[in-house]
């Protein structure tokens, strides 16, 4: 089975052709500068096929971008499939499913309307995701399309976790509540961890630590709480996002500097976090290098990050009445033993014991705790595209079986 996984942004579109059963990845790539000058990248993962790196291809809209993707995938020389009919379905990443979607679903007119309804909650991403969906419908009208939402995995949270303590009318009239993001990654890691530990019923905290970071408290595979909120700004500090912050900071800055709320939020999303604390970079590799050279601001950025991540782990361990497993994933979680070590140093009180040798590992699926650690600590590399492909295949196969 071949699933085309699409992640459409406003001027870009990432694609992967994947086999959901084996995880095999015949090709992937990226369309950039859609609506501007159009740059096309194609990375076949099969021997002897030519890589295209940011070549000029006219892409006035997402439709031409998808057409270019299909053209190269079926190219007689450099393609990896013979015809578009070999693509069984398309799985689209959609950022915000609001209260409309608690699971992935096959796209029809009703689903498109519901995704449109969620635009106020995901004003930047949902319109772009819809452009990707409409472009695929136009170019491959017979192929089933599935929407996989970044928020859906978190819809199992109880009200005490998702409600904000503000007047009820904002929840009832405007759907203002905690939603959470990175849901596809948290779902993948939860599912994979259950396979690795060989149990279905257990309690875990997953730390998705990348450029954007979020933690989820997960019981028996279901999300009980998560650190991001109505938007991805909430939770731990991130590469360029502040994370949780007293709302009065916004009021103070807007009043004092005559700044609009939108501009202040752009500052909190794009110029804050590790970038702001270090004054050097949002990239954790640069922070590590800086700290090694004695840069105190880089040290503070790393210390703040590890401290806040550990506080969330402690809070979620309390929320779940103890945890069995702690997992690390995404760019930092998978690769940065220093950060993992700094986080786990705070967690000795609950019996977390890292093996320093195992913790040196990078990017590999493995246990990094000692055999006598009360909580098993794992590195589980995430694979959002594979999760999207698996959800898509499952829905399409179920529909066929009906
Ligand atoms: P995104 O949120 O953009 O998907 P990623 O999950 O790819 O982000 O994570 C990007 C972050 O991972 C960057 O800050 C990068 O520095 C960090 N990272 C990647 N590889 C390493 C590494 N080997 N050591 C430390 N940090 C790393």
XYZ file of C-alpha atoms and ligand atoms in Angstrom:
429
model
C 0.000 0.000 0.000
C 1.251 3.531 -0.806
C 0.070 6.555 1.145
C 1.020 10.079 0.119
C 1.428 12.189 3.269
C 1.005 15.941 2.771
C 1.840 18.742 5.182
C 0.745 21.969 3.493
C 1.786 25.399 4.730
C 0.822 28.742 3.246
C 3.720 28.806 0.753
C 5.202 25.342 1.225
C 4.190 21.704 1.008
C 6.095 18.746 2.430
C 5.370 15.304 1.009
C 6.292 11.695 1.707
C 5.264 8.538 -0.108
C 5.078 5.820 2.548
C 4.131 2.200 3.016
C 2.102 2.241 6.266
C 2.677 -1.455 6.983
C 6.448 -1.626 6.554
C 7.337 2.032 7.133
C 9.200 1.898 3.819
C 9.681 5.379 2.337
C 10.227 5.339 -1.448
C 10.387 9.155 -1.780
C 9.963 12.441 0.025
C 10.447 16.102 -0.718
C 9.343 19.663 -0.432
C 7.700 22.376 -2.541
C 8.692 25.856 -1.422
C 7.864 29.413 -2.425
C 4.452 28.384 -3.789
C 2.814 31.496 -5.254
C 6.219 33.190 -5.480
C 8.861 31.649 -7.761
C 8.450 27.932 -6.934
C 11.304 25.701 -5.728
C 10.953 21.935 -5.926
C 12.909 19.309 -3.998
C 12.640 15.555 -4.559
C 14.530 12.971 -2.528
C 13.941 9.440 -3.798
C 15.134 6.900 -1.241
C 15.771 4.299 -3.938
C 19.259 3.653 -5.432
C 20.021 5.211 -8.800
C 17.234 7.805 -8.887
C 18.143 11.442 -9.302
C 17.718 13.891 -6.409
C 16.278 17.296 -7.318
C 17.375 20.057 -4.971
C 15.348 23.288 -4.964
C 14.975 23.410 -8.756
C 12.771 26.061 -10.402
C 9.246 24.818 -11.078
C 6.370 27.270 -11.646
C 3.899 26.752 -8.768
C 1.426 29.645 -8.741
C -0.861 27.638 -6.400
C -0.810 24.418 -4.340
C -2.452 22.599 -7.295
C 0.643 23.012 -9.484
C 2.771 21.927 -6.513
C 0.792 18.664 -6.109
C 0.850 18.146 -9.893
C 4.661 18.498 -9.823
C 4.868 15.958 -6.978
C 2.746 13.435 -8.900
C 4.721 14.051 -12.126
C 8.028 13.178 -10.510
C 6.646 10.237 -8.513
C 5.502 8.569 -11.782
C 8.443 9.760 -13.919
C 9.620 6.792 -16.073
C 13.290 7.375 -15.141
C 13.407 8.914 -11.661
C 9.934 8.037 -10.359
C 9.203 5.377 -7.726
C 5.731 4.285 -8.899
C 4.320 3.574 -12.363
C 1.037 5.433 -12.121
C -0.923 7.721 -9.806
C -3.338 4.785 -9.316
C -0.641 3.185 -7.156
C -1.286 5.885 -4.534
C -4.031 4.297 -2.422
C -4.853 7.413 -0.388
C -3.585 10.812 0.716
C -3.151 11.689 4.406
C -3.169 15.403 5.226
C -1.770 16.915 8.393
C -4.290 19.466 9.667
C -3.290 21.680 12.585
C -6.517 22.456 14.421
C -9.503 20.152 14.700
C -11.098 22.263 17.457
C -13.931 20.470 19.252
C -15.070 19.054 15.899
C -12.559 16.215 15.599
C -11.424 13.679 18.167
C -9.929 11.382 15.536
C -8.648 11.280 11.978
C -11.353 11.051 9.310
C -12.003 10.561 5.608
C -12.493 13.952 3.965
C -15.879 14.843 2.461
C -17.751 18.139 2.090
C -18.916 18.044 5.729
C -15.348 17.531 6.975
C -14.103 20.431 4.850
C -16.830 22.649 6.357
C -15.829 21.570 9.867
C -12.132 22.299 9.179
C -13.206 25.728 7.895
C -15.135 26.220 11.133
C -11.876 25.724 13.047
C -10.061 28.502 11.129
C -10.482 31.051 13.976
C -8.573 28.598 16.227
C -5.808 27.930 13.684
C -5.858 31.078 11.554
C -2.443 30.587 9.957
C -2.400 26.844 9.431
C -5.941 25.614 8.727
C -6.409 27.719 5.537
C -3.069 26.401 4.222
C -3.993 22.804 5.137
C -7.290 23.291 3.245
C -5.384 24.540 0.181
C -3.398 21.282 0.222
C -6.596 19.217 0.514
C -8.379 21.084 -2.290
C -5.324 20.848 -4.549
C -5.205 17.055 -4.089
C -8.945 16.747 -4.697
C -8.523 18.695 -7.943
C -5.499 16.769 -9.202
C -6.462 13.257 -7.997
C -10.269 13.316 -7.643
C -10.680 9.540 -7.300
C -8.111 9.041 -4.527
C -9.487 9.018 -0.943
C -8.219 11.871 1.253
C -7.880 11.664 5.031
C -7.400 14.492 7.565
C -5.160 13.824 10.580
C -5.384 16.523 13.240
C -2.594 17.739 15.515
C -5.161 18.268 18.268
C -7.182 15.024 18.003
C -5.086 12.807 20.311
C -5.656 15.249 23.169
C -9.468 15.154 22.979
C -9.564 12.459 25.681
C -8.476 15.014 28.325
C -10.998 15.458 31.158
C -12.612 18.895 31.627
C -10.424 19.646 34.665
C -7.422 19.484 32.310
C -8.866 21.296 29.302
C -11.057 24.004 30.835
C -9.526 27.402 31.579
C -10.635 29.105 34.786
C -12.242 32.023 32.940
C -15.952 32.885 32.487
C -17.874 29.973 30.994
C -19.243 31.987 28.075
C -15.830 31.984 26.368
C -15.872 28.192 26.392
C -19.528 27.876 25.461
C -19.640 30.572 22.783
C -16.096 30.580 21.457
C -14.656 27.111 22.166
C -11.818 28.644 24.222
C -10.104 25.758 26.063
C -6.867 23.782 26.097
C -6.483 21.719 22.910
C -2.794 20.796 22.767
C -0.653 20.080 19.701
C 1.976 17.595 18.428
C -0.874 15.096 18.903
C 0.261 12.881 16.029
C 3.728 12.635 17.567
C 2.408 11.953 21.091
C 0.075 9.298 19.644
C 2.905 7.622 17.710
C 5.206 7.549 20.745
C 2.425 6.274 23.045
C 1.597 3.480 20.601
C 5.244 2.566 19.983
C 6.079 2.664 23.713
C 3.236 0.238 24.443
C 4.825 -2.150 21.911
C 8.291 -1.639 23.424
C 7.263 -2.233 27.039
C 4.850 -4.984 26.006
C 1.883 -3.560 27.966
C -1.288 -1.657 27.150
C -2.191 -0.410 30.587
C 0.457 1.847 32.042
C 1.091 5.505 32.843
C 3.621 7.616 31.002
C 4.770 11.150 30.343
C 6.005 11.854 26.830
C 8.409 14.776 26.360
C 8.317 15.970 22.749
C 11.302 18.321 22.839
C 12.184 19.950 19.531
C 12.114 23.458 18.224
C 8.540 23.424 19.496
C 8.110 21.388 22.685
C 5.184 19.848 24.522
C 4.619 17.205 27.186
C 1.674 14.862 27.523
C 0.400 12.800 30.458
C -0.840 9.519 28.979
C -2.758 6.723 30.743
C -3.460 3.418 28.957
C -2.666 5.103 25.618
C -5.054 8.019 26.206
C -4.067 11.640 26.732
C -5.003 12.963 30.181
C -3.258 16.356 29.990
C -0.877 18.240 27.746
C 1.238 21.362 28.082
C 0.241 23.360 24.994
C -3.092 25.128 25.109
C -5.481 26.939 22.804
C -2.364 27.602 20.753
C 1.173 26.137 20.674
C 2.501 29.103 22.679
C 1.685 27.537 26.055
C 3.731 25.105 28.142
C 7.513 24.889 28.466
C 9.761 27.558 26.903
C 10.788 26.548 23.369
C 13.215 27.531 20.612
C 11.567 30.922 20.032
C 8.343 30.686 22.110
C 8.086 31.932 25.680
C 5.885 29.088 26.904
C 3.558 29.799 29.866
C 3.540 33.462 30.829
C 1.471 35.715 33.067
C -1.065 37.490 30.782
C -0.268 40.745 32.587
C 3.138 40.747 30.860
C 1.264 41.287 27.574
C -0.768 44.138 29.068
C 2.357 45.784 30.520
C 4.401 45.569 27.299
C 1.531 46.686 25.048
C 0.822 49.698 27.266
C 4.408 50.744 27.840
C 5.661 50.299 24.259
C 2.405 51.169 22.488
C 2.494 47.737 20.909
C -0.537 45.909 19.515
C -1.540 42.601 21.124
C -0.794 40.891 17.794
C 2.732 42.335 17.692
C 3.308 41.351 21.309
C 2.172 37.784 20.536
C 4.531 37.682 17.542
C 7.334 38.632 19.952
C 6.280 35.847 22.357
C 6.094 33.302 19.517
C 9.096 34.233 17.417
C 11.603 36.203 19.495
C 11.378 34.585 22.911
C 12.296 31.212 24.437
C 15.851 29.897 24.087
C 16.664 32.576 21.504
C 15.790 35.356 23.937
C 17.364 33.808 27.039
C 20.641 32.923 25.315
C 20.806 35.943 23.012
C 22.624 33.515 20.707
C 20.339 30.976 19.039
C 17.129 28.970 19.233
C 19.072 25.841 18.233
C 19.969 23.574 21.152
C 23.255 22.536 19.503
C 24.379 26.185 19.584
C 23.276 26.477 23.219
C 25.357 23.420 24.129
C 28.388 24.836 22.295
C 27.901 28.228 23.952
C 27.582 26.679 27.417
C 30.757 24.624 26.804
C 32.611 27.858 26.050
C 31.379 29.397 29.298
C 28.561 31.581 27.911
C 26.398 32.174 31.027
C 23.274 33.104 29.024
C 23.424 29.830 27.073
C 23.807 27.980 30.393
C 20.783 29.821 31.813
C 18.690 28.997 28.709
C 19.471 25.282 29.072
C 18.909 25.358 32.841
C 15.555 27.127 32.434
C 14.455 24.644 29.764
C 15.388 21.551 31.795
C 13.837 23.055 34.962
C 10.497 23.784 33.281
C 10.376 20.387 31.535
C 11.109 18.636 34.854
C 8.376 20.687 36.585
C 5.836 19.501 34.002
C 6.975 15.881 34.414
C 6.516 16.241 38.197
C 3.092 17.820 37.749
C 1.960 15.087 35.374
C 3.337 12.357 37.646
C 1.089 13.859 40.358
C -1.863 14.113 37.950
C -1.492 10.408 37.054
C -0.698 9.324 40.637
C 2.732 8.114 39.562
C 4.180 7.040 36.229
C 5.736 3.834 34.902
C 7.514 5.234 31.854
C 9.097 8.537 30.797
C 9.794 9.012 27.076
C 11.875 11.542 25.171
C 11.289 12.312 21.496
C 11.831 14.929 18.704
C 15.084 16.725 17.764
C 16.253 17.558 21.301
C 14.615 14.637 23.115
C 16.102 12.092 20.716
C 19.597 13.544 20.463
C 20.500 15.731 23.392
C 21.793 13.611 26.284
C 22.815 16.743 28.172
C 19.228 18.054 28.299
C 17.793 14.594 29.100
C 20.306 14.279 31.923
C 19.523 17.744 33.288
C 15.772 16.973 33.277
C 16.194 13.580 34.945
C 18.494 15.060 37.640
C 15.357 16.700 39.093
C 13.395 13.443 39.071
C 15.473 11.306 41.418
C 12.810 11.890 44.111
C 10.390 9.719 42.129
C 12.934 6.995 41.503
C 14.181 8.013 38.043
C 17.752 6.775 37.530
C 19.471 7.342 34.193
C 22.357 5.197 32.993
C 24.918 7.848 31.950
C 26.460 5.604 29.274
C 23.123 4.686 27.682
C 22.071 8.335 27.869
C 24.899 9.245 25.462
C 22.961 7.552 22.661
C 21.548 9.632 19.808
C 18.454 9.088 17.729
C 18.038 5.415 18.658
C 15.003 3.687 20.125
C 16.287 2.456 23.506
C 15.998 2.375 27.291
C 18.343 4.882 28.954
C 17.480 4.188 32.612
C 19.193 1.699 34.933
C 17.507 -1.675 35.606
C 16.604 -0.538 39.158
C 15.064 2.786 38.064
C 11.454 2.980 39.383
C 10.455 4.677 36.129
C 11.670 3.248 32.815
C 13.126 6.049 30.709
C 13.094 5.581 26.932
C 14.206 7.458 23.843
C 11.552 6.798 21.193
C 12.210 8.631 17.898
C 8.944 10.078 16.629
C 7.523 9.507 13.157
C 4.535 11.745 12.523
C 4.391 10.929 8.811
C 4.200 7.189 9.505
C 1.417 7.797 12.054
C -0.509 9.854 9.459
C 0.022 7.093 6.869
C -1.151 4.402 9.339
C -4.277 6.350 10.343
C -5.028 6.985 6.670
C -4.595 3.325 5.698
C -6.743 2.151 8.619
C -9.643 4.444 7.691
C -9.460 3.703 3.984
C -9.256 -0.069 4.553
C -12.214 0.067 6.962
C -14.266 2.029 4.412
C -13.388 -0.538 1.694
C -14.397 -3.433 3.962
C -17.886 -1.947 4.488
P 10.664 20.919 14.902
O 9.891 21.365 16.084
O 11.080 22.019 13.977
O 10.129 19.678 14.202
P 12.849 19.165 15.661
O 12.093 18.132 16.374
O 13.474 18.823 14.356
O 12.042 20.501 15.549
O 14.005 19.674 16.651
C 14.863 20.711 16.322
C 15.782 20.946 17.510
O 16.493 19.729 17.761
C 16.828 22.029 17.267
O 16.867 22.905 18.366
C 18.104 21.239 17.211
O 19.161 21.953 17.782
C 17.823 20.039 18.063
N 18.742 18.976 17.690
C 18.782 18.268 16.552
N 19.830 17.397 16.568
C 20.469 17.594 17.753
C 21.620 17.014 18.375
N 22.341 16.076 17.769
N 21.965 17.460 19.613
C 21.248 18.411 20.223
N 20.160 18.994 19.697
C 19.781 18.599 18.477
